[in-house]
Amino acid sequence: KTLPCRNSKKETDLNLAQARVRDLDAQLNAKEADLATALNENRTLENELRELKDQVLSLNLSLEDTKKHLHSEMLRRVDLENHMKTLQEEMTFQKRLHEDELKETKRAHETRIAEVESGRQREFESKLSDALQGLRKQHEEQIQGYKEEMERTFSAKMENAQLTAARNSEFANAAREELMETQKRVDTLVSQVNQYQTQNSALESRIKELQNLLDYDRDLHRRRMAEKEEEMAQAQRQAQAQLEEYEHLLDVKLALDLEINAYRKMLEGEEQRLKLSPSPSSHSTATQAASQGRRFLHGKKRKIKETKKREHSAAFKTIQHVSATGNISIEEIDEDGKFVRLKNHSDEDQPLHGWALRRRIGSVADVTYKFPSRFTLQAGQVVTIWGAAAGVSPGPSDLVWKSQKSWGTGDNIGVTLITDDGEELAERKIMLVPRAEESEQDDDYEEITGSEAEFAPQTKRRRKKKCCLVS
């Protein structure tokens, strides 16, 4: 009996390890998907950074062109100012030249007047004065016209230069503002790129850690699987050895039984031949040996069961109501409130994201346990939800209700499985009701193994009910 139990335990451990491997594979696939998403985002950001760099380069080229245009306009302004100064100097020079000519002409006329001593001196003087006045007026008109023309030309060129300088200044200011905005955008994008690179490096380090953890888990699982296989092979070898020993003992027992039956028949034939009374020693000896063997084999089991029965309350009995409309059922509720166990009876995995377990105890307010996201109950597997105070280390198929110490105890406990749509798929209730004295004999049962069936062929079996279990 010990070897099949150990074998079943090892198979259970193997199933749990395989479930753990499937969970780790699912986590690996999820992490690979996250890595692919992060890589795609990184590529997108690199493309955006490349485009922004191209934009910055084009803006820098535009700024350089604007600076060159502004420099050329400033050179033109300086040229115009230099030309204006040249014209002013030329005008001053012409004015001085005309004044010198006027002085020379005046000296020439004075010389002529001084030389002429005839009677026409007055006429010459009057004509000379008239000529001088005409020349002076003519020269003044020419100088005034030239001066006005120079002033108009200078003012027009100054206005054009001022307008061009103002326009270039506006262009330079706009280009400077656009350059500042572009620089701000570039700084923002560079900071974002640095942040994304930091996140990418953190994700890569996390992926490496998860990969190392997965490799470690795989190696550990491989070693454990090898150890389990070695233990299973050892158990199979032990079972084979014990089976061979049992077959040998069985052959010896059969041979001894045949020999005892032969001696009994010979003894009965001698008693009948000698007409002696039959000796009751043989029957009593066989019956006594059988009863002693039975007591020896099952004495310990019955003592344990009698102790449990004495510890159980004689005044109450437990009634469980079970119902399920889907593939998930509530298999067990611990009477001490330590755990609740669920099982998937279908051949397909069932994701439990958004599902919940609602607990009701008498008049106490209901509490709800929600399954974690991405949790999936594998096909044919069992999950156990432990209370926080249960004091167990959870395995791959275990969950812990961290906000509640236990599932609670009471005379009337109910647990309902609710889907994310609010549908109630399964329910289990435990109720304590007064136990009748005459029903105790019907509820008590005894577990009989194969070796005891020969001595007690008429035994009581446990009665199974689909909707109500009484213990």
PDB file of N, CA, C and O in Angstrom, residues 234-285:
ATOM      1  N   GLN A 234      13.559   3.643  -8.791  1.00  0.00           N
ATOM      2  CA  GLN A 234      13.890   2.904  -7.568  1.00  0.00           C
ATOM      3  C   GLN A 234      12.640   2.290  -6.959  1.00  0.00           C
ATOM      4  O   GLN A 234      12.631   1.130  -6.515  1.00  0.00           O
ATOM      5  N   ALA A 235      11.541   3.103  -6.941  1.00  0.00           N
ATOM      6  CA  ALA A 235      10.285   2.588  -6.392  1.00  0.00           C
ATOM      7  C   ALA A 235       9.760   1.423  -7.231  1.00  0.00           C
ATOM      8  O   ALA A 235       9.238   0.432  -6.690  1.00  0.00           O
ATOM      9  N   GLN A 236       9.879   1.561  -8.570  1.00  0.00           N
ATOM     10  CA  GLN A 236       9.440   0.454  -9.426  1.00  0.00           C
ATOM     11  C   GLN A 236      10.276  -0.802  -9.182  1.00  0.00           C
ATOM     12  O   GLN A 236       9.748  -1.918  -9.142  1.00  0.00           O
ATOM     13  N   ARG A 237      11.604  -0.585  -8.994  1.00  0.00           N
ATOM     14  CA  ARG A 237      12.443  -1.749  -8.706  1.00  0.00           C
ATOM     15  C   ARG A 237      12.072  -2.384  -7.361  1.00  0.00           C
ATOM     16  O   ARG A 237      11.974  -3.618  -7.246  1.00  0.00           O
ATOM     17  N   GLN A 238      11.825  -1.513  -6.349  1.00  0.00           N
ATOM     18  CA  GLN A 238      11.411  -2.043  -5.051  1.00  0.00           C
ATOM     19  C   GLN A 238      10.068  -2.754  -5.158  1.00  0.00           C
ATOM     20  O   GLN A 238       9.860  -3.824  -4.569  1.00  0.00           O
ATOM     21  N   ALA A 239       9.130  -2.104  -5.934  1.00  0.00           N
ATOM     22  CA  ALA A 239       7.814  -2.731  -6.091  1.00  0.00           C
ATOM     23  C   ALA A 239       7.943  -4.078  -6.819  1.00  0.00           C
ATOM     24  O   ALA A 239       7.258  -5.050  -6.480  1.00  0.00           O
ATOM     25  N   GLN A 240       8.826  -4.092  -7.832  1.00  0.00           N
ATOM     26  CA  GLN A 240       9.018  -5.348  -8.555  1.00  0.00           C
ATOM     27  C   GLN A 240       9.617  -6.410  -7.648  1.00  0.00           C
ATOM     28  O   GLN A 240       9.193  -7.586  -7.656  1.00  0.00           O
ATOM     29  N   ALA A 241      10.583  -5.977  -6.801  1.00  0.00           N
ATOM     30  CA  ALA A 241      11.182  -6.945  -5.874  1.00  0.00           C
ATOM     31  C   ALA A 241      10.153  -7.449  -4.864  1.00  0.00           C
ATOM     32  O   ALA A 241      10.054  -8.655  -4.588  1.00  0.00           O
ATOM     33  N   GLN A 242       9.357  -6.477  -4.324  1.00  0.00           N
ATOM     34  CA  GLN A 242       8.327  -6.895  -3.367  1.00  0.00           C
ATOM     35  C   GLN A 242       7.265  -7.767  -4.040  1.00  0.00           C
ATOM     36  O   GLN A 242       6.722  -8.691  -3.424  1.00  0.00           O
ATOM     37  N   LEU A 243       6.943  -7.433  -5.313  1.00  0.00           N
ATOM     38  CA  LEU A 243       5.963  -8.260  -6.025  1.00  0.00           C
ATOM     39  C   LEU A 243       6.495  -9.661  -6.238  1.00  0.00           C
ATOM     40  O   LEU A 243       5.759 -10.651  -6.058  1.00  0.00           O
ATOM     41  N   GLU A 244       7.762  -9.745  -6.611  1.00  0.00           N
ATOM     42  CA  GLU A 244       8.342 -11.081  -6.767  1.00  0.00           C
ATOM     43  C   GLU A 244       8.356 -11.838  -5.432  1.00  0.00           C
ATOM     44  O   GLU A 244       8.033 -13.040  -5.380  1.00  0.00           O
ATOM     45  N   GLU A 245       8.702 -11.103  -4.340  1.00  0.00           N
ATOM     46  CA  GLU A 245       8.693 -11.741  -3.016  1.00  0.00           C
ATOM     47  C   GLU A 245       7.283 -12.158  -2.629  1.00  0.00           C
ATOM     48  O   GLU A 245       7.065 -13.258  -2.087  1.00  0.00           O
ATOM     49  N   TYR A 246       6.306 -11.289  -2.957  1.00  0.00           N
ATOM     50  CA  TYR A 246       4.913 -11.619  -2.642  1.00  0.00           C
ATOM     51  C   TYR A 246       4.462 -12.846  -3.447  1.00  0.00           C
ATOM     52  O   TYR A 246       3.766 -13.712  -2.920  1.00  0.00           O
ATOM     53  N   GLU A 247       4.831 -12.876  -4.731  1.00  0.00           N
ATOM     54  CA  GLU A 247       4.462 -14.045  -5.538  1.00  0.00           C
ATOM     55  C   GLU A 247       5.109 -15.324  -4.985  1.00  0.00           C
ATOM     56  O   GLU A 247       4.474 -16.383  -4.938  1.00  0.00           O
ATOM     57  N   HIS A 248       6.375 -15.166  -4.541  1.00  0.00           N
ATOM     58  CA  HIS A 248       7.029 -16.338  -3.942  1.00  0.00           C
ATOM     59  C   HIS A 248       6.306 -16.778  -2.676  1.00  0.00           C
ATOM     60  O   HIS A 248       6.032 -17.977  -2.478  1.00  0.00           O
ATOM     61  N   LEU A 249       5.972 -15.778  -1.817  1.00  0.00           N
ATOM     62  CA  LEU A 249       5.243 -16.112  -0.584  1.00  0.00           C
ATOM     63  C   LEU A 249       3.868 -16.693  -0.902  1.00  0.00           C
ATOM     64  O   LEU A 249       3.373 -17.599  -0.212  1.00  0.00           O
ATOM     65  N   LEU A 250       3.232 -16.139  -1.958  1.00  0.00           N
ATOM     66  CA  LEU A 250       1.912 -16.652  -2.338  1.00  0.00           C
ATOM     67  C   LEU A 250       2.022 -18.095  -2.826  1.00  0.00           C
ATOM     68  O   LEU A 250       1.166 -18.941  -2.501  1.00  0.00           O
ATOM     69  N   ASP A 251       3.079 -18.369  -3.599  1.00  0.00           N
ATOM     70  CA  ASP A 251       3.272 -19.755  -4.034  1.00  0.00           C
ATOM     71  C   ASP A 251       3.514 -20.679  -2.837  1.00  0.00           C
ATOM     72  O   ASP A 251       2.957 -21.787  -2.757  1.00  0.00           O
ATOM     73  N   VAL A 252       4.322 -20.179  -1.877  1.00  0.00           N
ATOM     74  CA  VAL A 252       4.569 -20.986  -0.668  1.00  0.00           C
ATOM     75  C   VAL A 252       3.280 -21.193   0.108  1.00  0.00           C
ATOM     76  O   VAL A 252       2.985 -22.301   0.586  1.00  0.00           O
ATOM     77  N   LYS A 253       2.454 -20.083   0.194  1.00  0.00           N
ATOM     78  CA  LYS A 253       1.192 -20.185   0.921  1.00  0.00           C
ATOM     79  C   LYS A 253       0.263 -21.172   0.241  1.00  0.00           C
ATOM     80  O   LYS A 253      -0.404 -22.004   0.901  1.00  0.00           O
ATOM     81  N   LEU A 254       0.188 -21.115  -1.108  1.00  0.00           N
ATOM     82  CA  LEU A 254      -0.674 -22.057  -1.810  1.00  0.00           C
ATOM     83  C   LEU A 254      -0.201 -23.498  -1.610  1.00  0.00           C
ATOM     84  O   LEU A 254      -1.006 -24.423  -1.402  1.00  0.00           O
ATOM     85  N   ALA A 255       1.117 -23.651  -1.661  1.00  0.00           N
ATOM     86  CA  ALA A 255       1.638 -25.017  -1.440  1.00  0.00           C
ATOM     87  C   ALA A 255       1.313 -25.515  -0.029  1.00  0.00           C
ATOM     88  O   ALA A 255       0.895 -26.667   0.180  1.00  0.00           O
ATOM     89  N   LEU A 256       1.486 -24.615   0.959  1.00  0.00           N
ATOM     90  CA  LEU A 256       1.165 -24.990   2.346  1.00  0.00           C
ATOM     91  C   LEU A 256      -0.322 -25.263   2.505  1.00  0.00           C
ATOM     92  O   LEU A 256      -0.729 -26.193   3.221  1.00  0.00           O
ATOM     93  N   ASP A 257      -1.179 -24.416   1.858  1.00  0.00           N
ATOM     94  CA  ASP A 257      -2.635 -24.654   1.941  1.00  0.00           C
ATOM     95  C   ASP A 257      -2.989 -26.007   1.340  1.00  0.00           C
ATOM     96  O   ASP A 257      -3.819 -26.754   1.894  1.00  0.00           O
ATOM     97  N   LEU A 258      -2.380 -26.319   0.187  1.00  0.00           N
ATOM     98  CA  LEU A 258      -2.664 -27.618  -0.424  1.00  0.00           C
ATOM     99  C   LEU A 258      -2.191 -28.767   0.486  1.00  0.00           C
ATOM    100  O   LEU A 258      -2.892 -29.781   0.665  1.00  0.00           O
ATOM    101  N   GLU A 259      -1.033 -28.569   1.080  1.00  0.00           N
ATOM    102  CA  GLU A 259      -0.510 -29.608   1.974  1.00  0.00           C
ATOM    103  C   GLU A 259      -1.388 -29.757   3.207  1.00  0.00           C
ATOM    104  O   GLU A 259      -1.695 -30.888   3.654  1.00  0.00           O
ATOM    105  N   ILE A 260      -1.850 -28.586   3.783  1.00  0.00           N
ATOM    106  CA  ILE A 260      -2.739 -28.640   4.968  1.00  0.00           C
ATOM    107  C   ILE A 260      -4.047 -29.314   4.604  1.00  0.00           C
ATOM    108  O   ILE A 260      -4.599 -30.133   5.373  1.00  0.00           O
ATOM    109  N   ASN A 261      -4.615 -28.957   3.419  1.00  0.00           N
ATOM    110  CA  ASN A 261      -5.873 -29.604   3.002  1.00  0.00           C
ATOM    111  C   ASN A 261      -5.680 -31.102   2.811  1.00  0.00           C
ATOM    112  O   ASN A 261      -6.557 -31.921   3.177  1.00  0.00           O
ATOM    113  N   ALA A 262      -4.517 -31.496   2.270  1.00  0.00           N
ATOM    114  CA  ALA A 262      -4.257 -32.935   2.088  1.00  0.00           C
ATOM    115  C   ALA A 262      -4.170 -33.643   3.438  1.00  0.00           C
ATOM    116  O   ALA A 262      -4.768 -34.717   3.646  1.00  0.00           O
ATOM    117  N   TYR A 263      -3.432 -32.994   4.391  1.00  0.00           N
ATOM    118  CA  TYR A 263      -3.347 -33.599   5.724  1.00  0.00           C
ATOM    119  C   TYR A 263      -4.708 -33.625   6.414  1.00  0.00           C
ATOM    120  O   TYR A 263      -5.049 -34.584   7.106  1.00  0.00           O
ATOM    121  N   ARG A 264      -5.529 -32.557   6.217  1.00  0.00           N
ATOM    122  CA  ARG A 264      -6.852 -32.548   6.846  1.00  0.00           C
ATOM    123  C   ARG A 264      -7.720 -33.657   6.273  1.00  0.00           C
ATOM    124  O   ARG A 264      -8.453 -34.336   6.996  1.00  0.00           O
ATOM    125  N   LYS A 265      -7.660 -33.814   4.949  1.00  0.00           N
ATOM    126  CA  LYS A 265      -8.462 -34.897   4.345  1.00  0.00           C
ATOM    127  C   LYS A 265      -7.984 -36.262   4.830  1.00  0.00           C
ATOM    128  O   LYS A 265      -8.795 -37.169   5.103  1.00  0.00           O
ATOM    129  N   MET A 266      -6.650 -36.409   4.912  1.00  0.00           N
ATOM    130  CA  MET A 266      -6.131 -37.694   5.429  1.00  0.00           C
ATOM    131  C   MET A 266      -6.576 -37.914   6.878  1.00  0.00           C
ATOM    132  O   MET A 266      -6.993 -39.020   7.255  1.00  0.00           O
ATOM    133  N   LEU A 267      -6.541 -36.838   7.686  1.00  0.00           N
ATOM    134  CA  LEU A 267      -6.960 -36.952   9.081  1.00  0.00           C
ATOM    135  C   LEU A 267      -8.442 -37.281   9.179  1.00  0.00           C
ATOM    136  O   LEU A 267      -8.865 -38.145   9.974  1.00  0.00           O
ATOM    137  N   GLU A 268      -9.279 -36.613   8.355  1.00  0.00           N
ATOM    138  CA  GLU A 268     -10.718 -36.907   8.375  1.00  0.00           C
ATOM    139  C   GLU A 268     -10.980 -38.332   7.897  1.00  0.00           C
ATOM    140  O   GLU A 268     -11.856 -39.036   8.426  1.00  0.00           O
ATOM    141  N   GLY A 269     -10.207 -38.781   6.889  1.00  0.00           N
ATOM    142  CA  GLY A 269     -10.391 -40.170   6.422  1.00  0.00           C
ATOM    143  C   GLY A 269     -10.003 -41.184   7.506  1.00  0.00           C
ATOM    144  O   GLY A 269     -10.702 -42.196   7.698  1.00  0.00           O
ATOM    145  N   GLU A 270      -8.915 -40.897   8.240  1.00  0.00           N
ATOM    146  CA  GLU A 270      -8.523 -41.804   9.326  1.00  0.00           C
ATOM    147  C   GLU A 270      -9.547 -41.796  10.438  1.00  0.00           C
ATOM    148  O   GLU A 270      -9.865 -42.841  11.019  1.00  0.00           O
ATOM    149  N   GLU A 271     -10.107 -40.578  10.771  1.00  0.00           N
ATOM    150  CA  GLU A 271     -11.127 -40.504  11.824  1.00  0.00           C
ATOM    151  C   GLU A 271     -12.373 -41.263  11.400  1.00  0.00           C
ATOM    152  O   GLU A 271     -13.004 -41.968  12.206  1.00  0.00           O
ATOM    153  N   GLN A 272     -12.773 -41.117  10.115  1.00  0.00           N
ATOM    154  CA  GLN A 272     -13.958 -41.864   9.663  1.00  0.00           C
ATOM    155  C   GLN A 272     -13.693 -43.363   9.628  1.00  0.00           C
ATOM    156  O   GLN A 272     -14.567 -44.174   9.933  1.00  0.00           O
ATOM    157  N   ARG A 273     -12.445 -43.694   9.256  1.00  0.00           N
ATOM    158  CA  ARG A 273     -12.137 -45.129   9.203  1.00  0.00           C
ATOM    159  C   ARG A 273     -12.128 -45.733  10.601  1.00  0.00           C
ATOM    160  O   ARG A 273     -12.621 -46.842  10.819  1.00  0.00           O
ATOM    161  N   LEU A 274     -11.526 -44.968  11.560  1.00  0.00           N
ATOM    162  CA  LEU A 274     -11.474 -45.459  12.943  1.00  0.00           C
ATOM    163  C   LEU A 274     -12.731 -45.129  13.716  1.00  0.00           C
ATOM    164  O   LEU A 274     -12.840 -45.513  14.884  1.00  0.00           O
ATOM    165  N   LYS A 275     -13.695 -44.378  13.086  1.00  0.00           N
ATOM    166  CA  LYS A 275     -14.964 -44.011  13.712  1.00  0.00           C
ATOM    167  C   LYS A 275     -14.728 -43.247  15.019  1.00  0.00           C
ATOM    168  O   LYS A 275     -15.315 -43.536  16.062  1.00  0.00           O
ATOM    169  N   LEU A 276     -13.802 -42.250  14.909  1.00  0.00           N
ATOM    170  CA  LEU A 276     -13.539 -41.375  16.065  1.00  0.00           C
ATOM    171  C   LEU A 276     -14.320 -40.070  15.902  1.00  0.00           C
ATOM    172  O   LEU A 276     -14.740 -39.688  14.825  1.00  0.00           O
ATOM    173  N   SER A 277     -14.548 -39.336  17.045  1.00  0.00           N
ATOM    174  CA  SER A 277     -15.262 -38.045  16.995  1.00  0.00           C
ATOM    175  C   SER A 277     -14.358 -36.988  16.356  1.00  0.00           C
ATOM    176  O   SER A 277     -13.155 -36.968  16.615  1.00  0.00           O
ATOM    177  N   PRO A 278     -14.906 -36.075  15.529  1.00  0.00           N
ATOM    178  CA  PRO A 278     -14.060 -35.072  14.859  1.00  0.00           C
ATOM    179  C   PRO A 278     -13.470 -34.086  15.849  1.00  0.00           C
ATOM    180  O   PRO A 278     -14.145 -33.647  16.784  1.00  0.00           O
ATOM    181  N   SER A 279     -12.200 -33.788  15.639  1.00  0.00           N
ATOM    182  CA  SER A 279     -11.518 -32.876  16.558  1.00  0.00           C
ATOM    183  C   SER A 279     -11.788 -31.421  16.150  1.00  0.00           C
ATOM    184  O   SER A 279     -11.572 -31.042  14.993  1.00  0.00           O
ATOM    185  N   PRO A 280     -12.315 -30.623  17.104  1.00  0.00           N
ATOM    186  CA  PRO A 280     -12.605 -29.216  16.750  1.00  0.00           C
ATOM    187  C   PRO A 280     -11.392 -28.325  16.768  1.00  0.00           C
ATOM    188  O   PRO A 280     -11.502 -27.124  16.597  1.00  0.00           O
ATOM    189  N   SER A 281     -10.229 -28.929  17.034  1.00  0.00           N
ATOM    190  CA  SER A 281      -9.038 -28.068  17.186  1.00  0.00           C
ATOM    191  C   SER A 281      -8.625 -27.385  15.888  1.00  0.00           C
ATOM    192  O   SER A 281      -8.159 -26.260  15.876  1.00  0.00           O
ATOM    193  N   SER A 282      -8.808 -28.143  14.756  1.00  0.00           N
ATOM    194  CA  SER A 282      -8.364 -27.563  13.467  1.00  0.00           C
ATOM    195  C   SER A 282      -9.173 -26.337  13.102  1.00  0.00           C
ATOM    196  O   SER A 282      -8.644 -25.300  12.722  1.00  0.00           O
ATOM    197  N   HIS A 283     -10.554 -26.453  13.223  1.00  0.00           N
ATOM    198  CA  HIS A 283     -11.413 -25.313  12.860  1.00  0.00           C
ATOM    199  C   HIS A 283     -11.174 -24.145  13.776  1.00  0.00           C
ATOM    200  O   HIS A 283     -11.109 -22.999  13.357  1.00  0.00           O
ATOM    201  N   SER A 284     -11.048 -24.495  15.086  1.00  0.00           N
ATOM    202  CA  SER A 284     -10.830 -23.394  16.035  1.00  0.00           C
ATOM    203  C   SER A 284      -9.481 -22.743  15.821  1.00  0.00           C
ATOM    204  O   SER A 284      -9.346 -21.525  15.936  1.00  0.00           O
ATOM    205  N   THR A 285      -8.486 -23.556  15.458  1.00  0.00           N
ATOM    206  CA  THR A 285      -7.154 -22.983  15.209  1.00  0.00           C
ATOM    207  C   THR A 285      -7.157 -22.059  13.999  1.00  0.00           C
ATOM    208  O   THR A 285      -6.593 -20.963  14.013  1.00  0.00           O
TER     209      THR A 285
END
